[in-house]
């Protein structure tokens, strides 16, 4: 049995039921269609057909804006599951994102418009961004970073994080951004897994008016990361609010590293970067899987860039003059693909905001939209639901008429949230692109193309170009219209993950050895009679809590590492705000009592993983329901967590009294 597939039923929540009843259609306005890149359903269909039947032509025609130093000889080569794209090409991703715009007269266009949580702002033009990237590239080269080395980035939402990623790309070093919400233990585990040589971090980051002490947390991790030789520290907060300790010989202030005169060789390399093979590893991004160990999803150069470039251009209908805001954190894949590589490769003006949506109050996002004239907003359903709860008076205070397109990502959007987003934020005139994709897919796989297709609230629409996706049964037979099944991708696509870092076997077992000859997404879905996809959610042991992917096994192994815990099981329960909430069931070792332990276990998870993975409920029990073969019966626990009577077959329960006890237990 491949990891994590010992249960496959999908949680039913009210919002899912309302999605099943949903049959409204929202066509794009005539005004939007007139200017859209793709203006009809027929145009979408024929391009999609071309992308699958003649990928060579499709990708040649659609990557003309990207800079290849050596042209590719063949679009792809696959020997499933190993795939190569743009075979024979060489390129440097940072040239497509930066240098080319300087040559096309867009040097003075704003590349990044940044707003800090306290309200400080900075704008970097393409010329300035290029200059910053060149300086950091030279500094990194002088620190000994070379092509193929790994560089860890543990930073917040500041322009330097994008600079750091692009400088690594320019040097050919593989970056691994670790979300700033991760704890020092989680950071250490990821640094050690990828063997990073250098860590880029900052003194601290603003979050809801307080400081997250990133360098201090990094220091704890660095006590046990033998591969790290140097640490660059950006000063974001300053000594008074966030004092840091710098370790002699290892730690360097970012500005000092940049101000030292680089060697001629490094400066030359930074200004005229090398070109790398199309399959050179661009980055590793850790994500949750079905075991306790996070997966280092590895993306390569040309295919990834092509995937994010083309999807940004068409899905967001991006053009000169747009102010594009993706609210995702750069530590997740959405931040990589649709804050940095996609939009910069299109020459867009990207808005970057450091802080929380509700700081100092719930009008913050809308104030930013008005202030910066945001035209495209890409956010997550969990944020939308939180805004709904906060009340319509917050967006009503601001002029949102600059918006022309809205996007949603990260989890299924319920029709209620969709229609609110459409009406209150989009003023009824902005198309909504609900985009389905994953860390592993690199770029958007399912969406309605604005201007070309109508939307159905709650549906993630149709396959993007180059994507052959289907809903199938266990052995791979395609499901009938509206029949639920597993979401799979039947042909490799350019931006797909090439492997899991240092773990080819896990890559095969998780994605390719589940259903014969296809990539298994881990999601359940159905496709309706119009070909629209409705993604229901994960059907493996991965939860989606407020758009964050959390592996139940990660939570469980964190819990059992606490001295008082004997066994633990983590499950999801439907939640109106977060989509899913995390409920853990815990049995204690002899001699320990539940009293006072709840907050200790929550703190323990903060320390092992990070605050974002805090359980919503901790339930203590004498034993967990198990099958006779000793497997924890998660299906039952989910029913109990959701407050439902346990349904289904319980005849294999080791001890039925366990179930009865769990049902009546207080939280
Ligand atoms: C981009 C991103 C991937 C998982 C994915 C699915 C869920 C993402 C969705 C969606 C329904 C959407 N998901 N977008 N479900 N509709 N529009 O979120 O990547 O963090 O790897 O999560 O998120 O379950 O499998 P990642």
XYZ file of C-alpha atoms and ligand atoms in Angstrom:
693
model
C 0.000 0.000 0.000
C 1.542 3.323 -0.968
C 1.999 5.702 1.872
C -1.102 7.206 3.346
C -3.783 5.502 1.309
C -5.340 3.318 3.911
C -8.459 5.449 3.858
C -9.911 7.265 0.934
C -13.234 8.688 1.921
C -13.671 12.393 1.596
C -15.007 14.631 4.356
C -18.469 16.002 3.715
C -19.099 19.425 5.095
C -21.981 21.795 4.550
C -19.933 23.748 2.090
C -19.266 20.634 0.024
C -22.943 19.832 0.003
C -23.699 23.318 -1.192
C -21.117 22.878 -3.944
C -22.920 19.744 -5.086
C -26.085 21.797 -5.560
C -24.336 24.641 -7.307
C -25.326 25.188 -10.926
C -25.012 28.934 -11.459
C -22.800 30.188 -14.248
C -20.992 33.495 -14.294
C -19.822 34.544 -17.735
C -17.112 37.185 -17.960
C -18.395 40.630 -18.852
C -18.353 41.748 -22.488
C -15.980 44.499 -21.412
C -13.507 42.009 -19.950
C -13.739 39.716 -22.986
C -12.995 42.518 -25.402
C -9.537 42.999 -23.929
C -8.799 39.463 -22.755
C -5.857 37.518 -24.131
C -8.111 34.598 -25.003
C -11.575 35.722 -25.897
C -13.704 32.668 -26.494
C -14.261 29.152 -25.327
C -13.463 27.918 -28.816
C -10.091 29.680 -28.734
C -9.326 28.055 -25.380
C -10.313 24.613 -26.663
C -8.211 24.807 -29.766
C -5.143 26.025 -27.887
C -5.603 23.333 -25.258
C -5.861 20.736 -27.992
C -2.731 22.068 -29.664
C -0.837 22.003 -26.362
C -1.543 18.285 -25.975
C -1.350 17.151 -29.581
C 1.591 19.250 -30.675
C 3.392 20.395 -27.530
C 6.479 21.244 -29.561
C 4.591 23.984 -31.448
C 2.605 25.158 -28.453
C 5.637 25.674 -26.215
C 7.718 27.162 -29.021
C 5.043 29.766 -29.695
C 4.436 30.531 -26.042
C 7.958 30.810 -24.688
C 9.291 33.405 -27.103
C 9.554 35.919 -24.246
C 11.868 33.693 -22.256
C 15.619 33.895 -22.642
C 17.243 30.654 -23.779
C 20.984 30.794 -24.349
C 21.027 27.506 -26.200
C 17.758 26.608 -27.904
C 16.098 23.331 -27.046
C 16.266 20.396 -29.413
C 13.217 18.537 -28.247
C 10.290 19.608 -26.105
C 10.365 16.543 -23.902
C 11.763 13.147 -23.267
C 10.043 10.819 -20.896
C 10.614 7.524 -19.570
C 7.886 7.579 -16.992
C 8.104 8.802 -14.338
C 11.351 10.502 -15.270
C 10.727 13.439 -17.515
C 12.859 16.099 -19.131
C 11.534 19.183 -20.846
C 13.170 21.647 -23.227
C 15.846 19.054 -23.797
C 19.240 20.487 -24.672
C 18.393 24.069 -23.707
C 20.555 26.184 -21.470
C 19.312 29.266 -19.673
C 19.542 31.371 -16.568
C 16.102 31.931 -15.016
C 17.102 35.320 -13.611
C 17.736 36.651 -17.129
C 14.121 36.008 -18.081
C 12.923 37.639 -14.869
C 15.269 40.634 -14.897
C 17.775 41.288 -17.673
C 15.337 40.947 -20.522
C 13.144 43.727 -19.141
C 16.089 46.083 -19.096
C 16.543 45.482 -22.782
C 12.899 45.944 -23.698
C 12.683 49.439 -22.240
C 10.914 48.424 -19.046
C 13.833 49.204 -16.748
C 11.961 51.938 -14.919
C 8.762 49.986 -14.443
C 8.122 49.052 -10.811
C 8.941 45.373 -10.313
C 8.123 45.188 -6.610
C 5.900 47.571 -4.701
C 6.382 46.645 -1.089
C 4.471 47.648 1.977
C 5.709 46.728 5.439
C 3.243 45.925 8.166
C 3.936 49.194 10.022
C 3.178 51.087 6.797
C 6.687 51.745 5.483
C 6.906 51.339 1.715
C 9.536 50.713 -0.933
C 9.409 50.412 -4.664
C 12.051 48.612 -6.683
C 12.085 49.144 -10.414
C 13.298 46.365 -12.674
C 16.603 48.194 -12.898
C 16.917 48.417 -9.118
C 15.848 44.841 -8.578
C 18.423 43.734 -11.127
C 21.093 45.740 -9.330
C 20.212 44.237 -5.942
C 20.236 40.730 -7.351
C 23.605 41.283 -9.016
C 25.086 42.608 -5.754
C 23.817 39.675 -3.730
C 24.922 37.195 -6.392
C 28.455 38.590 -6.217
C 28.412 38.525 -2.397
C 27.219 34.917 -2.359
C 29.881 33.936 -4.882
C 32.495 35.528 -2.622
C 31.154 33.496 0.286
C 31.947 30.408 -1.743
C 28.470 29.550 -3.025
C 28.710 27.661 -6.294
C 26.465 26.093 -8.872
C 24.636 23.134 -7.334
C 25.111 24.236 -3.704
C 21.986 24.544 -1.609
C 21.062 27.813 0.070
C 18.356 27.965 2.739
C 16.195 31.087 2.972
C 14.324 31.676 6.244
C 12.816 35.099 5.766
C 9.593 37.029 5.846
C 7.776 39.036 3.209
C 10.419 41.604 2.318
C 11.780 42.405 -1.151
C 15.121 40.843 -0.175
C 13.494 37.418 -0.070
C 12.756 37.694 -3.790
C 16.246 39.125 -4.293
C 17.673 36.104 -2.461
C 15.781 33.605 -4.605
C 16.793 35.312 -7.824
C 20.429 35.615 -6.735
C 20.537 31.875 -6.070
C 18.984 31.225 -9.463
C 21.545 33.536 -11.053
C 24.378 31.645 -9.444
C 22.911 28.223 -10.121
C 22.586 27.494 -6.399
C 19.421 25.583 -5.479
C 17.360 27.510 -2.970
C 15.122 26.144 -0.323
C 12.816 28.711 1.196
C 11.562 27.697 4.618
C 8.365 29.453 5.653
C 9.034 31.951 8.472
C 6.230 30.396 10.528
C 8.216 27.172 10.951
C 9.889 26.538 14.290
C 13.634 26.150 14.737
C 13.279 22.364 14.900
C 11.460 22.314 11.579
C 14.059 24.651 10.082
C 16.902 22.446 11.288
C 15.330 19.325 9.822
C 14.928 20.974 6.411
C 18.413 22.493 6.352
C 19.904 19.115 7.205
C 17.821 17.277 4.650
C 19.017 19.454 1.790
C 22.513 20.036 3.204
C 22.409 23.817 2.749
C 25.747 25.600 2.823
C 24.481 29.102 3.496
C 21.435 30.428 5.332
C 19.853 33.762 4.482
C 17.674 35.189 7.219
C 16.647 38.433 8.889
C 16.702 39.748 12.456
C 12.956 39.550 12.732
C 9.686 40.029 10.875
C 6.558 41.979 11.764
C 3.446 39.962 12.407
C 0.307 41.529 13.877
C 2.246 44.259 15.594
C 4.790 41.969 17.204
C 8.167 40.749 16.092
C 8.857 37.169 15.014
C 12.521 36.709 16.008
C 13.717 34.811 12.955
C 17.453 35.047 13.652
C 17.005 33.869 17.221
C 15.026 30.872 15.999
C 17.605 30.241 13.311
C 20.345 30.259 15.963
C 18.643 27.406 17.776
C 18.486 25.427 14.553
C 22.071 26.284 13.645
C 23.372 24.572 16.762
C 22.808 21.317 14.864
C 23.253 22.045 11.174
C 26.803 20.996 10.291
C 26.495 21.888 6.596
C 25.912 25.630 7.183
C 29.089 27.647 6.729
C 27.787 31.203 6.521
C 24.687 33.100 7.583
C 23.624 36.416 6.091
C 21.314 38.480 8.288
C 19.126 41.226 6.913
C 18.325 44.025 9.347
C 14.572 44.506 9.119
C 13.531 45.416 12.653
C 16.623 46.879 14.279
C 18.488 46.307 17.493
C 16.076 48.009 19.894
C 13.086 45.833 19.070
C 14.961 42.742 17.979
C 18.489 42.273 19.309
C 20.461 39.446 17.713
C 23.684 37.648 18.446
C 26.118 37.341 15.567
C 28.501 34.414 15.626
C 32.023 35.436 14.748
C 33.246 33.914 11.528
C 29.810 32.535 10.562
C 27.300 35.383 10.659
C 27.457 38.481 8.531
C 25.105 41.418 8.206
C 23.506 41.445 4.762
C 24.399 45.096 4.152
C 28.031 44.509 5.153
C 28.293 41.563 2.797
C 26.889 43.705 0.006
C 29.080 46.683 0.755
C 32.333 44.773 0.719
C 33.853 45.184 -2.687
C 33.293 41.923 -4.518
C 36.132 40.169 -6.269
C 36.366 40.817 -9.992
C 35.568 37.221 -10.773
C 32.407 37.248 -8.658
C 31.232 40.557 -10.063
C 31.787 39.302 -13.579
C 29.798 36.173 -12.821
C 27.011 38.217 -11.258
C 26.773 40.586 -14.207
C 27.149 37.945 -16.886
C 25.717 34.852 -15.285
C 26.266 31.345 -16.540
C 23.558 29.446 -18.345
C 22.487 26.122 -16.875
C 20.993 22.989 -18.295
C 17.195 22.954 -18.603
C 17.055 20.277 -15.897
C 19.332 22.029 -13.413
C 17.665 22.045 -9.939
C 16.211 25.513 -9.344
C 14.704 24.952 -5.912
C 13.618 22.513 -3.285
C 10.452 23.277 -1.386
C 9.399 21.159 1.555
C 5.800 20.118 1.848
C 3.799 17.751 3.989
C 3.266 14.207 2.951
C 1.782 11.165 4.558
C 4.734 10.271 6.732
C 6.321 12.348 9.470
C 9.205 13.360 7.234
C 8.553 16.391 5.014
C 9.048 15.942 1.290
C 11.676 18.029 -0.481
C 9.861 18.688 -3.740
C 12.463 19.468 -6.388
C 11.826 21.729 -9.363
C 14.151 22.305 -12.263
C 14.857 25.228 -14.533
C 13.303 25.502 -17.996
C 10.070 23.552 -17.540
C 9.247 25.292 -14.286
C 9.910 28.722 -15.738
C 7.860 27.989 -18.849
C 4.966 26.653 -16.757
C 4.775 29.621 -14.400
C 5.358 32.150 -17.160
C 2.632 30.930 -19.469
C 0.119 30.351 -16.684
C 0.701 33.778 -15.116
C 0.203 35.418 -18.470
C -3.022 33.644 -19.381
C -4.681 32.821 -16.068
C -4.206 36.332 -14.691
C -4.539 37.897 -18.135
C -1.537 39.919 -17.109
C -0.459 42.962 -19.084
C 1.630 46.105 -18.754
C 0.049 48.503 -16.297
C -1.381 45.827 -14.033
C -0.616 45.967 -10.336
C -0.717 42.349 -9.380
C -1.041 41.234 -5.765
C -0.690 37.660 -4.628
C -1.163 37.505 -0.869
C 0.526 34.119 -0.379
C 3.664 33.865 1.707
C 6.813 33.415 -0.298
C 7.565 30.364 1.855
C 4.888 28.342 0.048
C 4.730 27.353 -3.588
C 2.178 30.032 -4.474
C 4.717 32.610 -3.345
C 7.424 31.020 -5.491
C 5.411 30.677 -8.668
C 2.979 33.594 -8.522
C 4.814 36.214 -6.470
C 8.284 35.783 -7.855
C 9.042 33.683 -10.926
C 5.761 33.892 -12.860
C 4.976 37.601 -12.591
C 8.580 38.788 -12.837
C 9.113 36.685 -15.946
C 6.101 38.543 -17.380
C 7.500 41.954 -16.406
C 4.605 42.663 -14.055
C 4.416 45.083 -11.155
C 4.122 42.867 -8.114
C 2.742 44.053 -4.826
C 4.320 42.501 -1.755
C 2.851 42.989 1.712
C 4.681 41.999 4.847
C 1.978 41.608 7.425
C -1.350 40.168 8.423
C -4.687 40.867 6.667
C -6.263 42.108 9.901
C -3.559 44.416 11.180
C -4.199 47.012 12.444
C -7.766 46.126 11.447
C -9.809 44.243 8.862
C -9.617 47.033 6.323
C -5.889 46.584 5.743
C -6.130 44.598 2.488
C -8.727 46.960 1.053
C -6.733 49.992 2.057
C -3.751 48.495 0.191
C -5.843 47.776 -2.900
C -6.971 51.402 -2.969
C -3.592 52.901 -2.126
C -1.623 50.942 -4.727
C -4.342 50.658 -7.350
C -4.228 46.858 -7.334
C -5.802 45.424 -10.486
C -5.413 41.689 -9.864
C -5.830 40.087 -6.451
C -4.951 36.441 -5.807
C -5.811 35.113 -2.348
C -7.126 32.095 -0.443
C -10.672 31.034 0.508
C -9.770 30.954 4.182
C -8.929 34.669 4.030
C -12.152 35.381 2.137
C -14.203 33.578 4.788
C -12.448 35.541 7.520
C -13.299 38.791 5.697
C -16.925 37.725 5.404
C -17.040 37.105 9.115
C -15.421 40.471 9.853
C -18.204 42.242 7.954
C -18.865 44.160 4.748
C -18.160 47.487 6.418
C -14.383 47.011 6.037
C -14.187 46.736 2.259
C -16.964 49.333 1.995
C -14.607 51.967 3.390
C -12.352 51.742 0.351
C -12.484 52.306 -3.359
C -11.891 48.908 -4.944
C -12.683 49.982 -8.488
C -9.092 49.387 -9.674
C -9.641 45.620 -9.409
C -10.323 43.800 -12.676
C -9.602 40.160 -11.876
C -9.730 38.021 -8.732
C -8.089 34.684 -8.015
C -8.478 31.955 -5.420
C -6.084 29.174 -4.447
C -5.160 26.697 -1.767
C -8.370 24.863 -0.956
C -11.867 24.376 -2.304
C -13.847 27.604 -2.266
C -17.428 27.285 -1.093
C -20.051 29.002 -3.273
C -20.997 31.376 -0.452
C -17.416 32.692 -0.239
C -17.157 32.779 -4.042
C -20.267 34.897 -4.468
C -19.267 37.256 -1.668
C -15.818 37.705 -3.239
C -17.450 38.327 -6.616
C -20.053 40.789 -5.341
C -18.379 42.656 -2.487
C -14.751 42.720 -3.586
C -15.143 42.398 -7.333
C -18.185 44.684 -7.524
C -19.813 42.037 -9.745
C -17.539 42.975 -12.639
C -14.342 40.955 -12.006
C -14.024 37.379 -13.196
C -12.806 34.961 -10.517
C -10.179 32.392 -11.432
C -10.268 29.500 -8.992
C -6.921 27.813 -9.542
C -6.148 24.244 -8.563
C -2.550 23.114 -8.347
C 0.059 21.852 -5.898
C 3.650 22.296 -4.762
C 4.426 19.296 -6.940
C 2.715 20.591 -10.076
C 4.733 23.831 -9.939
C 2.110 25.820 -11.802
C -1.662 26.087 -12.200
C -3.291 22.955 -13.629
C -7.006 23.737 -13.484
C -8.780 27.040 -13.874
C -11.283 28.885 -15.983
C -9.503 31.229 -18.351
C -10.907 34.692 -17.813
C -12.557 36.051 -20.902
C -12.787 32.620 -22.474
C -14.873 30.627 -20.033
C -17.713 31.181 -17.601
C -17.179 30.302 -13.939
C -19.253 28.095 -11.707
C -18.843 29.023 -8.039
C -16.930 26.243 -6.286
C -15.545 24.632 -9.443
C -11.880 24.902 -10.377
C -12.840 24.929 -14.009
C -11.009 23.347 -16.897
C -7.502 22.044 -17.624
C -4.827 24.625 -18.339
C -2.668 24.325 -21.467
C -0.471 21.248 -21.552
C -2.492 19.549 -18.823
C -4.114 16.175 -19.400
C -6.047 15.654 -16.176
C -8.817 13.255 -15.273
C -10.907 11.743 -12.500
C -10.401 7.993 -12.315
C -11.192 4.941 -10.246
C -8.586 2.911 -8.403
C -7.323 1.014 -11.429
C -7.275 4.035 -13.677
C -10.617 3.741 -15.523
C -12.078 7.182 -16.079
C -15.124 8.034 -13.982
C -18.421 8.969 -15.585
C -19.619 12.577 -15.403
C -20.279 13.599 -11.796
C -18.922 10.360 -10.398
C -16.407 10.935 -7.597
C -12.900 9.534 -7.938
C -9.217 10.322 -7.770
C -7.696 13.265 -9.535
C -4.760 12.208 -11.736
C -2.608 13.771 -14.439
C -2.057 11.492 -17.393
C 0.915 13.047 -19.148
C 3.981 14.765 -17.748
C 3.924 18.570 -17.956
C 6.867 20.993 -18.037
C 6.637 22.382 -14.486
C 6.157 19.057 -12.719
C 8.409 18.182 -9.775
C 11.222 15.949 -10.975
C 11.806 14.114 -7.723
C 11.858 14.407 -3.949
C 15.254 15.524 -2.766
C 17.387 12.467 -1.980
C 14.367 10.210 -2.194
C 13.535 8.977 -5.691
C 11.763 5.959 -4.279
C 9.354 8.025 -2.212
C 8.679 10.155 -5.280
C 7.734 7.052 -7.246
C 5.688 5.533 -4.469
C 3.761 8.682 -3.627
C 2.894 9.897 -7.087
C 3.516 7.304 -9.761
C 3.064 3.882 -8.212
C -0.444 4.479 -6.937
C -2.438 4.225 -10.166
C -0.694 2.714 -13.199
C 1.105 5.200 -15.513
C -0.389 8.371 -14.156
C 0.537 11.016 -11.588
C -1.693 10.773 -8.526
C -2.455 14.130 -6.939
C -3.705 12.941 -3.550
C -7.000 14.769 -4.174
C -10.509 13.520 -4.733
C -12.655 15.188 -7.405
C -15.479 14.879 -9.877
C -15.909 16.251 -13.351
C -19.344 17.466 -14.361
C -21.193 17.138 -17.653
C -19.577 20.363 -18.946
C -16.101 19.062 -18.211
C -15.681 21.334 -15.172
C -13.691 19.925 -12.280
C -14.862 20.022 -8.668
C -12.035 19.221 -6.306
C -13.240 17.860 -3.007
C -9.990 17.790 -1.058
C -7.190 15.507 0.023
C -7.919 11.829 0.245
C -4.589 10.910 1.780
C -3.321 11.670 5.266
C -2.759 15.306 4.505
C -4.950 18.038 5.969
C -5.576 21.455 4.552
C -5.978 23.805 7.481
C -6.541 27.407 6.422
C -4.763 26.654 3.148
C -1.732 25.144 4.899
C -0.857 21.617 4.013
C -0.311 19.663 7.218
C 0.577 15.979 7.334
C -1.268 14.104 10.062
C 1.840 11.941 10.521
C 3.972 15.018 11.155
C 1.617 16.108 13.922
C 1.493 12.612 15.344
C 5.243 12.178 15.412
C 5.617 15.593 17.033
C 3.110 14.573 19.710
C 4.636 11.205 20.487
C 8.017 12.873 20.904
C 6.547 14.490 24.029
C 7.514 12.433 27.118
C 3.930 12.129 28.376
C 2.386 10.865 25.138
C 2.007 7.177 24.325
C 0.000 7.346 21.115
C -1.527 10.071 19.018
C -3.851 10.369 16.054
C -4.497 13.596 14.152
C -7.557 14.091 11.977
C -9.391 16.923 10.268
C -12.852 18.175 11.083
C -14.837 20.456 8.758
C -14.493 24.084 9.808
C -16.431 27.056 8.501
C -13.452 29.379 8.530
C -10.393 27.245 7.938
C -11.920 24.591 5.698
C -10.547 21.958 8.017
C -9.592 22.173 11.676
C -7.036 19.933 13.319
C -8.201 17.590 16.081
C -5.770 15.341 17.899
C -6.530 12.302 20.017
C -3.893 11.441 22.562
C -3.266 8.557 24.940
C -0.858 9.121 27.794
C 1.903 7.034 29.244
C 1.471 5.520 32.697
C 1.897 8.052 35.450
C 0.831 11.079 33.378
C -2.420 12.941 33.734
C -4.361 14.961 31.241
C -4.635 17.835 33.678
C -2.529 20.815 32.503
C -1.144 18.844 29.606
C -3.238 20.374 26.859
C -1.355 23.664 26.730
C 1.963 21.845 27.071
C 1.167 19.698 24.054
C 0.144 22.744 22.049
C 3.436 24.429 22.967
C 5.241 21.262 22.005
C 3.729 21.408 18.509
C 4.689 25.103 18.277
C 8.252 24.051 18.984
C 8.394 20.974 16.782
C 6.585 22.379 13.738
C 5.369 25.934 14.185
C 2.375 27.851 15.502
C 0.446 27.496 12.265
C 0.129 23.742 12.974
C -1.488 24.179 16.413
C -4.349 21.748 16.983
C -7.814 23.226 17.391
C -8.786 20.522 19.839
C -6.822 18.066 21.968
C -8.769 15.077 23.233
C -7.374 12.660 25.752
C -8.518 9.055 25.694
C -7.556 5.763 27.337
C -6.996 4.064 24.008
C -7.463 4.665 20.313
C -9.834 2.604 18.158
C -7.844 0.112 16.119
C -8.470 -2.623 13.646
C -7.468 -6.133 14.607
C -4.280 -5.653 12.629
C -3.447 -2.675 14.810
C -4.201 0.218 12.471
C -5.723 3.306 13.998
C -9.228 3.730 12.600
C -8.999 7.301 11.436
C -12.315 7.208 9.676
C -14.024 6.703 13.023
C -11.935 9.372 14.664
C -12.912 11.816 11.956
C -16.563 11.107 12.544
C -16.090 11.591 16.251
C -14.090 14.780 15.730
C -16.873 16.126 13.522
C -19.422 15.290 16.187
C -21.126 12.664 14.017
C -22.036 9.201 15.072
C -19.420 6.836 13.751
C -20.748 5.339 10.569
C -19.667 2.369 8.571
C -18.251 -0.956 9.465
C -16.878 -1.158 12.948
C -16.801 -4.923 13.148
C -13.031 -5.028 13.018
C -12.725 -2.774 16.018
C -10.416 -4.239 18.548
C -12.456 -2.932 21.389
C -15.860 -1.406 20.800
C -15.866 0.190 24.207
C -13.090 2.471 23.017
C -15.445 3.963 20.500
C -18.228 4.373 23.014
C -15.842 6.122 25.364
C -14.480 8.473 22.725
C -17.961 9.506 21.758
C -18.884 10.627 25.211
C -15.521 12.161 26.139
C -15.413 15.846 26.737
C -12.862 17.854 24.808
C -1.031 25.762 -4.614
C -1.128 25.032 -3.327
C -1.986 21.614 -2.643
C -3.328 21.091 -2.212
C -4.056 20.368 -3.323
C -5.499 20.566 -2.921
C -5.512 21.939 -2.325
C -5.071 23.908 -3.836
C -7.059 24.309 -4.625
C -7.131 23.172 -3.781
C -9.381 22.960 -4.230
C -8.272 24.749 -5.260
N -5.882 22.968 -3.301
N -5.783 24.729 -4.636
N -8.281 22.513 -3.588
N -9.395 24.041 -5.029
N -8.306 25.829 -6.057
O -2.003 25.300 -2.535
O -0.180 24.062 -3.130
O 0.259 23.912 -0.626
O 0.999 22.105 -2.242
O -1.406 22.418 -1.636
O -4.186 22.174 -1.855
O -5.853 19.629 -1.950
O -3.651 19.024 -3.381
P -0.010 23.124 -1.863
